[in-house]
Amino acid sequence: MIFLFHHFTMLSLIVFSFFSTVLSTAIDRRIPIPAGYVAAPYYPAPHGGWTSDWTESYRKASLIVSNLTLAEKTNITAGTGIFMGRCVGNTGSALRAGIPQLCLQDGPLGLRNSDHNTAFPAGITTGATFDKTLMRARGVALGEEFRGKGVNVYLGPSVGALGRKPRGGRNWEGFGSDPVLQAFGGALTVEGVQSVGVIATIKHLIANEQEQFRMYSLVQPGISSNLDDRTLHELYLWPFAEGVRSGVGSVMIAYNAVNGSACSQNSYLINGVLKDELGFQGFVVSDWLAQISGVASALAGLDLSMPGDIHTIPLLGSSYWMYEYSRSILNGSIPVDRLNDAVTRILATWFQMGQDQNYPPPTFDTNTLNAQGPLYPGALFSPQGVVNEFVNVQANHAEVAREIARDAITLLKNVNSTLPLAQAATLKIFGTDAEKNPDGINSCTDQGCNKGTLGMGWGSGSARYPYMDSPIDAFKARGSNYTFFNTDSFPSNSKPSPGDVAVVFISADSGENYITVENNPGDRTSAGLKAWHNGDKLVQDVAAKYSTVVVVVHTVGPIILEPWHDLPSVKAILFAHLPGQEAGSSLTQVLYGDVSPSGHLPYTIPKSEADYPASLSLVGFQPGQPQDTFTEGLYIDYRHFNKAKITPRYAFGHGLSYTTFSFTNATITPVTPLSSYPPARPAKGSTPAYSTAIPPASEAYWPANFPRIWRYLYSWLEKSDADAAAARASSTTKYPYPAGYSNVQRPGPAAGGAQGGNPALFDTVFSISVRVTNTGKRPGKAVVQLYIQFPESVEVDTPVVQLRDFEKTGVLGVGEGTEVRLRVTRKDVSVWDMEKQNWWVPDTEGEYGVWMGEAVDRLEVRCGSRSGGCEEGVEGPI
Ligand code: NOJ
């Protein structure tokens, strides 16, 4: 049997956890964090079902929940254990009531550890397209593939990590280092995936900005991301809010702590921010083994424990929930309404996506590629059966994948119109990144190596390639006149001729912490922001011998280009990001000018790593709980460079075309008048009502003669256990509830009121239009980026400008123009008022600058909110 790679993930997590028990220290007390950072208690967990768009699904769910037994309910709120089913996560079922097991499967760019699926371009690549239509289309295609394989819950999109730390390992799974770009990428993915009935999971809530030290174990608590409430709201939460506004069905809780409290039991985050303020109606799932307690996590609002096992020694078939949840209900430590709410949330989401109607069961097995195998690979003795049916779900998704890979390609430099290439150009191609991994395109577990063309980073966010269209494949297919040197060291035999164009391929990789690649444990600790495999030297050596050099970079994020950027022969530089399976013809179409490049940078490329604030460095080992304090506040990526007046090598949003565009005839129209605070929120609607009486112990008794599978997680208790628990319910000793605990439902904060927050936050306050004309000599697509500058009168510190909207045009022919419409919402012109806990417009009469352009440092059109006029050709604010 070929055991696939999820085992590897989990085994490495398990081994780590196991050894850590030896050094066990208590984790149940809070470790001090720096002064001023607070995780305030927020109880109780708000009941779901109060927004009108979910009413019908909650009604259907509540009819079922009111007839479930205790053990059926607790069976639905947790996984059946690591490797205890076909998917990376498998919930328990309630078959008597028609509720199947739900299959949860990674990941953001395609089906992980499967077959006959598409390996789509990564999130970062999708972000670089700045194309909302493609973002959504990718989501639809992903949804079709997940549904096609019988996955109920797609474990994506990732919108956190936001990319605060350039070396962070998983930034590439998301869409870029700006909350609004990330928000559009995430929300449109949610909409696409869910449009075909698959539940999307927006992750990882929240501030999971580095890989190392992310997890709680007995040796060490997970890293604490310490951030203030304003930074939380204005940066890290923003994309989650938009995902919730799009109706996302599930939110995954991150491994780390926020302000000292583990996210999986941080009541402020889950109960307060996510469920009450953002009005999230779906269910909250833990990251895998992120749950560290039973009662506390339930009270803090966690709804689904994955994969179900305890986090310390998850090999023995123990759970914080399942049978323990049954016990906690019987002995009265968790109020019955909390369990009812969790189950209702899960089932309502299932109904909301229409999964009660003809939803296919899983037809693949994440644990093996064999047709037959153990049904429960984690059990010592497992029944065997058919586990892989090899259903082909690719359809025509290669097309959208290719379009994204192509339209993401970001042309950074193009001296003397070196590109596009003439078809007859004589090419000398260098670098192992240009051709497929010679060991096999899927030879590394979860893509945990950087060998051959880099199409994605590594970890749970990877997928198996059905094929890899490498750049060399594409040059070959095109009949290019090329010679390829499949090496990362400059070959002595390349025989430069004067007319040659040298094309050098280099790469930079990163991934998830459970795999270390070339000394990088997820984060780019040892590679830093350098090209891998001596890429800098390869470019330098080629540039020393060839007078025309084009550099193609496959990368997870920024790399420092300075060692060769200004060499006279380095004429053109393209970032092709992480193209997935479609690395080849997407690139050659751009290189030869079939299309003009239209990608833009989803992050800043600095001249030196020292140009970032020190607080954005990776946190190394610290005894006790590693502390990561976000002292830079709002000032990450371009917000920092602009404030500190540091000129980067390439600014956020930068991207050249083979043609040029003009932005003219801009208009700004006021729509909704501003008030300092949004109008009062709508009141919560009603939520399902159930009996709050503790159910009889018999509802949790093991059924007679049940054939148990060792290590499988069940929700039943031995009769004696259940009876003993029930007896304790009348004891005077009560569970030590956390500080601030209450079980009285709240009306909800002023900033809430609907999915995503107070609906008035999303009122359009200004609508903007601009005419985009192709003024150059080739067809091409333009991107209009809209940034907001707060009025000078505002005393609150705000970034110089902040991206608030963008649009990409279709292909504009030479001389052709089109009108592009954008909008600014109330939230876009607000700051988070920490005292009032609401969005605040600091100067309703002030003159907001609404800037438009092709990059944050190329803003040439300015509209004024108060003056109501727009100017073109003005000097930008940067
Ligand atoms: C851990 C990762 O952080 C998460 O993104 C993934 O979905 C789960 N493992 C399941 O594989």
Coordinates of C-alpha atoms in Angstrom, one line a residue, residues 3 17 22 105 155 170 184 249 281 326 360 362 368 372 425 455 472 621 655 691 743:
F3 CA 0.5 5.6 2.2
S17 CA 3.6 16.1 20.5
V22 CA 8.4 14.2 28.5
Q105 CA -10.4 18.1 2.6
L155 CA -10.5 23.8 3.5
R170 CA 2.3 30.1 4.0
F184 CA -11.7 40.1 -2.6
G249 CA -20.1 28.3 5.8
Q281 CA -23.8 31.9 11.0
S326 CA -21.4 13.7 26.1
P360 CA -22.1 12.6 -3.6
P362 CA -16.3 10.7 -1.2
T368 CA -3.5 6.1 -0.4
Q372 CA -8.5 -0.9 -2.3
A425 CA 14.7 34.7 -31.3
G455 CA 4.4 25.5 -9.3
I472 CA 10.5 23.9 -21.5
F621 CA 12.9 30.0 20.0
G655 CA 3.3 45.7 -13.1
S691 CA -35.3 22.4 25.7
N743 CA -25.0 32.1 29.7

